[in-house]
Amino acid sequence: KGRRPKGKSNYHPGRSSSATSRNTQKRGLHSNKITEMKSLLIKLTIMLKNKLLIFLCLLGSIAFIGCDAEDGKWDPIQITINGNRCKSSTYKVSADGGEYKIYSQNYGELWLNEVMEDGNRVWPEEYDWSNYKKIHLTKEWYEIRYDSTGNIVVNIKAKENSTASRALRFEVECGDAFGAITLLQE
C-alpha cells in the first residue's frame, strides 16, 4: 500500500485512471481558455491602437483644413461712401459740404485707425484700440463720429472764400484687411 507501481506515472491512490485523464483534459481546456483570452487581449490592443492612430490622423488633418497658401492674404476693403463704391483712394466731396457715410461693402464694421488732415495726424492722439468707436472729433471744418449702425460719419462744412483744397485721409481696417480713403474738398 502507498507504493506506486512501476511504469504508472499518473497513478494516484484512490483514483481510477479515467479520473486522471479527465483531470488532464480539464487542465488542457483551462490552458486553451487562457490562450484564447491572451489572443483576444492582443487583438483588442491592436484594434485600440489602430483606432487611436486613425483618430490622431483625423485630428491632424482637421488642424490643417483651415490653412492654405493664401492664409493672411485678405481681399482689400471695398470702401463705400454714401452708397457709391470708391474705385480710387480719393473721393471728391462737394465744396458746399455735406454728410458722408463711410463703410465697407465686403466686410463688417470698419475700425478707424488714423485720421490725417492735410498730411497731419489729428486722431488718435494715442493708440487705444478699445476706444476706436468712441471717436467724436470736431474740428473747424469737419466732424467725425460713428453712427448706430457702425458707419463712419463725416460732416464737412462748406468752403468759405478759399481756393485751397482740403483733405481728410482715413486709415481703416477690418480684421487683417486694411484700406484708406481720402476725402478731398476743392
PDB file of C-alpha atoms in Angstrom:
ATOM      1  CA  LYS A   1       0.000   0.000   0.000  1.00  0.00           C
ATOM      2  CA  GLY A   2       1.093   3.524  -0.718  1.00  0.00           C
ATOM      3  CA  ARG A   3       3.733   2.343  -3.164  1.00  0.00           C
ATOM      4  CA  ARG A   4       3.460   3.358  -6.700  1.00  0.00           C
ATOM      5  CA  PRO A   5       3.573   0.560  -9.212  1.00  0.00           C
ATOM      6  CA  LYS A   6       6.331   0.815 -11.743  1.00  0.00           C
ATOM      7  CA  GLY A   7       5.524   2.370 -15.125  1.00  0.00           C
ATOM      8  CA  LYS A   8       2.460   4.342 -13.966  1.00  0.00           C
ATOM      9  CA  SER A   9       3.421   7.967 -13.588  1.00  0.00           C
ATOM     10  CA  ASN A  10      -0.133   9.316 -13.283  1.00  0.00           C
ATOM     11  CA  TYR A  11      -1.110   6.895 -10.565  1.00  0.00           C
ATOM     12  CA  HIS A  12      -2.972   8.295  -7.588  1.00  0.00           C
ATOM     13  CA  PRO A  13      -4.225   6.044  -4.871  1.00  0.00           C
ATOM     14  CA  GLY A  14      -7.989   6.060  -4.719  1.00  0.00           C
ATOM     15  CA  ARG A  15      -8.435   7.346  -8.262  1.00  0.00           C
ATOM     16  CA  SER A  16      -9.081   5.488 -11.374  1.00  0.00           C
ATOM     17  CA  SER A  17      -7.055   6.147 -14.499  1.00  0.00           C
ATOM     18  CA  SER A  18     -10.146   7.671 -16.206  1.00  0.00           C
ATOM     19  CA  ALA A  19     -10.383  10.331 -13.463  1.00  0.00           C
ATOM     20  CA  THR A  20      -6.753  11.188 -14.036  1.00  0.00           C
ATOM     21  CA  SER A  21      -7.281  11.580 -17.772  1.00  0.00           C
ATOM     22  CA  ARG A  22     -10.341  13.802 -17.143  1.00  0.00           C
ATOM     23  CA  ASN A  23      -8.189  15.979 -14.891  1.00  0.00           C
ATOM     24  CA  THR A  24      -5.587  16.253 -17.627  1.00  0.00           C
ATOM     25  CA  GLN A  25      -8.331  17.192 -20.112  1.00  0.00           C
ATOM     26  CA  LYS A  26      -9.635  19.896 -17.742  1.00  0.00           C
ATOM     27  CA  ARG A  27      -6.147  21.324 -17.433  1.00  0.00           C
ATOM     28  CA  GLY A  28      -5.904  21.303 -21.235  1.00  0.00           C
ATOM     29  CA  LEU A  29      -9.244  23.095 -21.574  1.00  0.00           C
ATOM     30  CA  HIS A  30      -8.193  25.614 -18.948  1.00  0.00           C
ATOM     31  CA  SER A  31      -4.917  26.367 -20.735  1.00  0.00           C
ATOM     32  CA  ASN A  32      -6.846  26.667 -24.067  1.00  0.00           C
ATOM     33  CA  LYS A  33      -9.134  29.272 -22.467  1.00  0.00           C
ATOM     34  CA  ILE A  34      -6.142  31.195 -21.168  1.00  0.00           C
ATOM     35  CA  THR A  35      -4.574  31.095 -24.640  1.00  0.00           C
ATOM     36  CA  GLU A  36      -7.846  32.321 -26.167  1.00  0.00           C
ATOM     37  CA  MET A  37      -8.064  35.144 -23.610  1.00  0.00           C
ATOM     38  CA  LYS A  38      -4.475  36.208 -24.336  1.00  0.00           C
ATOM     39  CA  SER A  39      -5.179  36.124 -28.058  1.00  0.00           C
ATOM     40  CA  LEU A  40      -8.351  38.166 -27.557  1.00  0.00           C
ATOM     41  CA  LEU A  41      -6.473  40.751 -25.442  1.00  0.00           C
ATOM     42  CA  ILE A  42      -3.774  41.052 -28.100  1.00  0.00           C
ATOM     43  CA  LYS A  43      -6.398  41.567 -30.826  1.00  0.00           C
ATOM     44  CA  LEU A  44      -8.203  44.134 -28.673  1.00  0.00           C
ATOM     45  CA  THR A  45      -4.970  46.023 -28.012  1.00  0.00           C
ATOM     46  CA  ILE A  46      -4.113  46.098 -31.710  1.00  0.00           C
ATOM     47  CA  MET A  47      -7.630  47.285 -32.563  1.00  0.00           C
ATOM     48  CA  LEU A  48      -7.438  50.093 -29.957  1.00  0.00           C
ATOM     49  CA  LYS A  49      -4.004  51.163 -31.243  1.00  0.00           C
ATOM     50  CA  ASN A  50      -5.388  51.277 -34.794  1.00  0.00           C
ATOM     51  CA  LYS A  51      -8.380  53.347 -33.683  1.00  0.00           C
ATOM     52  CA  LEU A  52      -6.101  55.719 -31.786  1.00  0.00           C
ATOM     53  CA  LEU A  53      -3.873  56.057 -34.853  1.00  0.00           C
ATOM     54  CA  ILE A  54      -6.893  56.785 -37.082  1.00  0.00           C
ATOM     55  CA  PHE A  55      -8.202  59.332 -34.550  1.00  0.00           C
ATOM     56  CA  LEU A  56      -4.843  61.105 -34.383  1.00  0.00           C
ATOM     57  CA  CYS A  57      -4.591  61.183 -38.194  1.00  0.00           C
ATOM     58  CA  LEU A  58      -8.081  62.714 -38.444  1.00  0.00           C
ATOM     59  CA  LEU A  59      -7.285  65.229 -35.736  1.00  0.00           C
ATOM     60  CA  GLY A  60      -4.070  66.187 -37.515  1.00  0.00           C
ATOM     61  CA  SER A  61      -5.817  66.621 -40.850  1.00  0.00           C
ATOM     62  CA  ILE A  62      -8.577  68.747 -39.278  1.00  0.00           C
ATOM     63  CA  ALA A  63      -5.923  71.040 -37.833  1.00  0.00           C
ATOM     64  CA  PHE A  64      -4.655  71.813 -41.346  1.00  0.00           C
ATOM     65  CA  ILE A  65      -8.022  72.249 -43.097  1.00  0.00           C
ATOM     66  CA  GLY A  66      -8.132  75.986 -42.289  1.00  0.00           C
ATOM     67  CA  CYS A  67      -4.582  76.560 -43.501  1.00  0.00           C
ATOM     68  CA  ASP A  68      -3.750  77.180 -47.108  1.00  0.00           C
ATOM     69  CA  ALA A  69      -1.222  79.038 -49.189  1.00  0.00           C
ATOM     70  CA  GLU A  70      -3.487  82.102 -49.255  1.00  0.00           C
ATOM     71  CA  ASP A  71      -3.691  82.420 -45.462  1.00  0.00           C
ATOM     72  CA  GLY A  72      -3.114  86.031 -44.467  1.00  0.00           C
ATOM     73  CA  LYS A  73      -3.964  87.386 -47.921  1.00  0.00           C
ATOM     74  CA  TRP A  74      -7.317  89.054 -47.378  1.00  0.00           C
ATOM     75  CA  ASP A  75      -9.265  90.798 -50.101  1.00  0.00           C
ATOM     76  CA  PRO A  76      -8.816  94.566 -49.977  1.00  0.00           C
ATOM     77  CA  ILE A  77     -11.547  96.526 -48.245  1.00  0.00           C
ATOM     78  CA  GLN A  78     -14.095  97.852 -50.718  1.00  0.00           C
ATOM     79  CA  ILE A  79     -14.805 101.266 -49.246  1.00  0.00           C
ATOM     80  CA  THR A  80     -18.209 102.714 -49.987  1.00  0.00           C
ATOM     81  CA  ILE A  81     -19.260 106.318 -49.389  1.00  0.00           C
ATOM     82  CA  ASN A  82     -22.983 107.195 -49.385  1.00  0.00           C
ATOM     83  CA  GLY A  83     -23.737 104.036 -51.373  1.00  0.00           C
ATOM     84  CA  ASN A  84     -21.063 104.643 -54.050  1.00  0.00           C
ATOM     85  CA  ARG A  85     -18.157 102.206 -54.153  1.00  0.00           C
ATOM     86  CA  CYS A  86     -14.849 104.074 -54.271  1.00  0.00           C
ATOM     87  CA  LYS A  87     -12.736 102.924 -57.199  1.00  0.00           C
ATOM     88  CA  SER A  88      -9.770 105.114 -56.255  1.00  0.00           C
ATOM     89  CA  SER A  89      -8.192 106.151 -52.976  1.00  0.00           C
ATOM     90  CA  THR A  90      -9.531 109.717 -53.313  1.00  0.00           C
ATOM     91  CA  TYR A  91     -13.187 110.719 -53.125  1.00  0.00           C
ATOM     92  CA  LYS A  92     -14.078 114.275 -54.134  1.00  0.00           C
ATOM     93  CA  VAL A  93     -16.619 115.954 -51.905  1.00  0.00           C
ATOM     94  CA  SER A  94     -18.729 118.992 -52.655  1.00  0.00           C
ATOM     95  CA  ALA A  95     -17.400 122.481 -51.984  1.00  0.00           C
ATOM     96  CA  ASP A  96     -20.797 123.068 -50.351  1.00  0.00           C
ATOM     97  CA  GLY A  97     -20.006 120.367 -47.775  1.00  0.00           C
ATOM     98  CA  GLY A  98     -22.361 117.615 -46.678  1.00  0.00           C
ATOM     99  CA  GLU A  99     -22.629 114.350 -44.759  1.00  0.00           C
ATOM    100  CA  TYR A 100     -20.601 111.331 -45.935  1.00  0.00           C
ATOM    101  CA  LYS A 101     -21.062 107.805 -44.577  1.00  0.00           C
ATOM    102  CA  ILE A 102     -18.018 105.572 -44.973  1.00  0.00           C
ATOM    103  CA  TYR A 103     -18.424 101.798 -44.701  1.00  0.00           C
ATOM    104  CA  SER A 104     -17.135  98.532 -46.146  1.00  0.00           C
ATOM    105  CA  GLN A 105     -19.032  96.730 -48.877  1.00  0.00           C
ATOM    106  CA  ASN A 106     -17.298  93.358 -48.416  1.00  0.00           C
ATOM    107  CA  TYR A 107     -16.520  93.250 -44.673  1.00  0.00           C
ATOM    108  CA  GLY A 108     -18.273  94.135 -41.467  1.00  0.00           C
ATOM    109  CA  GLU A 109     -17.733  97.199 -39.359  1.00  0.00           C
ATOM    110  CA  LEU A 110     -14.624  99.244 -40.089  1.00  0.00           C
ATOM    111  CA  TRP A 111     -12.116 100.123 -37.392  1.00  0.00           C
ATOM    112  CA  LEU A 112     -10.816 103.636 -37.748  1.00  0.00           C
ATOM    113  CA  ASN A 113      -7.057 103.539 -37.187  1.00  0.00           C
ATOM    114  CA  GLU A 114      -5.996 107.042 -38.092  1.00  0.00           C
ATOM    115  CA  VAL A 115      -7.291 110.360 -39.412  1.00  0.00           C
ATOM    116  CA  MET A 116      -4.955 112.747 -41.233  1.00  0.00           C
ATOM    117  CA  GLU A 117      -5.872 116.355 -42.015  1.00  0.00           C
ATOM    118  CA  ASP A 118      -3.793 117.782 -44.868  1.00  0.00           C
ATOM    119  CA  GLY A 119      -0.978 115.309 -44.053  1.00  0.00           C
ATOM    120  CA  ASN A 120      -1.004 115.786 -40.255  1.00  0.00           C
ATOM    121  CA  ARG A 121      -2.372 113.144 -37.886  1.00  0.00           C
ATOM    122  CA  VAL A 122      -5.330 114.509 -35.906  1.00  0.00           C
ATOM    123  CA  TRP A 123      -6.649 111.248 -34.466  1.00  0.00           C
ATOM    124  CA  PRO A 124      -5.854 109.321 -32.361  1.00  0.00           C
ATOM    125  CA  GLU A 125      -3.592 111.260 -30.079  1.00  0.00           C
ATOM    126  CA  GLU A 126      -2.629 107.937 -28.506  1.00  0.00           C
ATOM    127  CA  TYR A 127      -3.449 104.481 -29.847  1.00  0.00           C
ATOM    128  CA  ASP A 128      -6.132 102.842 -27.737  1.00  0.00           C
ATOM    129  CA  TRP A 129      -7.787 100.077 -29.755  1.00  0.00           C
ATOM    130  CA  SER A 130     -10.594  99.660 -27.234  1.00  0.00           C
ATOM    131  CA  ASN A 131     -11.712 103.228 -27.991  1.00  0.00           C
ATOM    132  CA  TYR A 132     -11.914 103.191 -31.777  1.00  0.00           C
ATOM    133  CA  LYS A 133     -15.737 103.503 -31.819  1.00  0.00           C
ATOM    134  CA  LYS A 134     -15.797 106.349 -29.340  1.00  0.00           C
ATOM    135  CA  ILE A 135     -14.419 108.871 -31.775  1.00  0.00           C
ATOM    136  CA  HIS A 136     -16.276 112.123 -31.886  1.00  0.00           C
ATOM    137  CA  LEU A 137     -13.864 114.546 -33.386  1.00  0.00           C
ATOM    138  CA  THR A 138     -14.951 118.123 -34.125  1.00  0.00           C
ATOM    139  CA  LYS A 139     -12.613 120.482 -35.934  1.00  0.00           C
ATOM    140  CA  GLU A 140     -13.027 123.798 -37.702  1.00  0.00           C
ATOM    141  CA  TRP A 141     -14.374 122.417 -40.980  1.00  0.00           C
ATOM    142  CA  TYR A 142     -15.446 118.820 -40.202  1.00  0.00           C
ATOM    143  CA  GLU A 143     -16.888 116.439 -37.635  1.00  0.00           C
ATOM    144  CA  ILE A 144     -16.242 112.665 -37.450  1.00  0.00           C
ATOM    145  CA  ARG A 145     -18.236 110.078 -35.482  1.00  0.00           C
ATOM    146  CA  TYR A 146     -19.712 106.575 -35.712  1.00  0.00           C
ATOM    147  CA  ASP A 147     -23.446 106.160 -36.205  1.00  0.00           C
ATOM    148  CA  SER A 148     -25.581 103.464 -34.554  1.00  0.00           C
ATOM    149  CA  THR A 149     -25.034 101.007 -37.443  1.00  0.00           C
ATOM    150  CA  GLY A 150     -21.225 101.221 -37.315  1.00  0.00           C
ATOM    151  CA  ASN A 151     -20.712 103.572 -40.265  1.00  0.00           C
ATOM    152  CA  ILE A 152     -18.089 106.277 -40.017  1.00  0.00           C
ATOM    153  CA  VAL A 153     -19.955 109.553 -40.496  1.00  0.00           C
ATOM    154  CA  VAL A 154     -18.124 112.665 -41.672  1.00  0.00           C
ATOM    155  CA  ASN A 155     -19.859 116.062 -41.778  1.00  0.00           C
ATOM    156  CA  ILE A 156     -17.899 118.543 -43.870  1.00  0.00           C
ATOM    157  CA  LYS A 157     -18.700 122.245 -43.791  1.00  0.00           C
ATOM    158  CA  ALA A 158     -18.861 124.406 -46.890  1.00  0.00           C
ATOM    159  CA  LYS A 159     -15.723 126.192 -48.001  1.00  0.00           C
ATOM    160  CA  GLU A 160     -15.796 129.918 -47.372  1.00  0.00           C
ATOM    161  CA  ASN A 161     -13.865 132.258 -49.652  1.00  0.00           C
ATOM    162  CA  SER A 162     -10.938 129.880 -50.090  1.00  0.00           C
ATOM    163  CA  THR A 163      -9.482 128.348 -53.208  1.00  0.00           C
ATOM    164  CA  ALA A 164      -7.168 125.950 -51.336  1.00  0.00           C
ATOM    165  CA  SER A 165      -8.182 122.323 -51.290  1.00  0.00           C
ATOM    166  CA  ARG A 166      -8.687 120.428 -48.015  1.00  0.00           C
ATOM    167  CA  ALA A 167      -8.080 116.723 -47.484  1.00  0.00           C
ATOM    168  CA  LEU A 168      -9.073 114.211 -44.815  1.00  0.00           C
ATOM    169  CA  ARG A 169      -7.413 110.789 -45.029  1.00  0.00           C
ATOM    170  CA  PHE A 170      -8.880 107.805 -43.170  1.00  0.00           C
ATOM    171  CA  GLU A 171      -6.839 104.658 -42.448  1.00  0.00           C
ATOM    172  CA  VAL A 172      -9.235 101.787 -41.727  1.00  0.00           C
ATOM    173  CA  GLU A 173      -9.072  98.067 -41.064  1.00  0.00           C
ATOM    174  CA  CYS A 174     -11.347  95.105 -40.634  1.00  0.00           C
ATOM    175  CA  GLY A 175      -9.526  92.118 -39.137  1.00  0.00           C
ATOM    176  CA  ASP A 176      -6.388  91.694 -41.245  1.00  0.00           C
ATOM    177  CA  ALA A 177      -7.735  93.710 -44.187  1.00  0.00           C
ATOM    178  CA  PHE A 178      -6.669  97.320 -44.482  1.00  0.00           C
ATOM    179  CA  GLY A 179      -7.710 100.291 -46.563  1.00  0.00           C
ATOM    180  CA  ALA A 180      -7.515 104.037 -46.859  1.00  0.00           C
ATOM    181  CA  ILE A 181      -9.632 106.761 -48.383  1.00  0.00           C
ATOM    182  CA  THR A 182      -9.055 110.485 -48.751  1.00  0.00           C
ATOM    183  CA  LEU A 183     -11.964 112.898 -48.837  1.00  0.00           C
ATOM    184  CA  LEU A 184     -10.862 115.845 -50.967  1.00  0.00           C
ATOM    185  CA  GLN A 185     -12.732 119.140 -50.946  1.00  0.00           C
ATOM    186  CA  GLU A 186     -11.615 121.523 -53.720  1.00  0.00           C
TER     187      GLU A 186
END
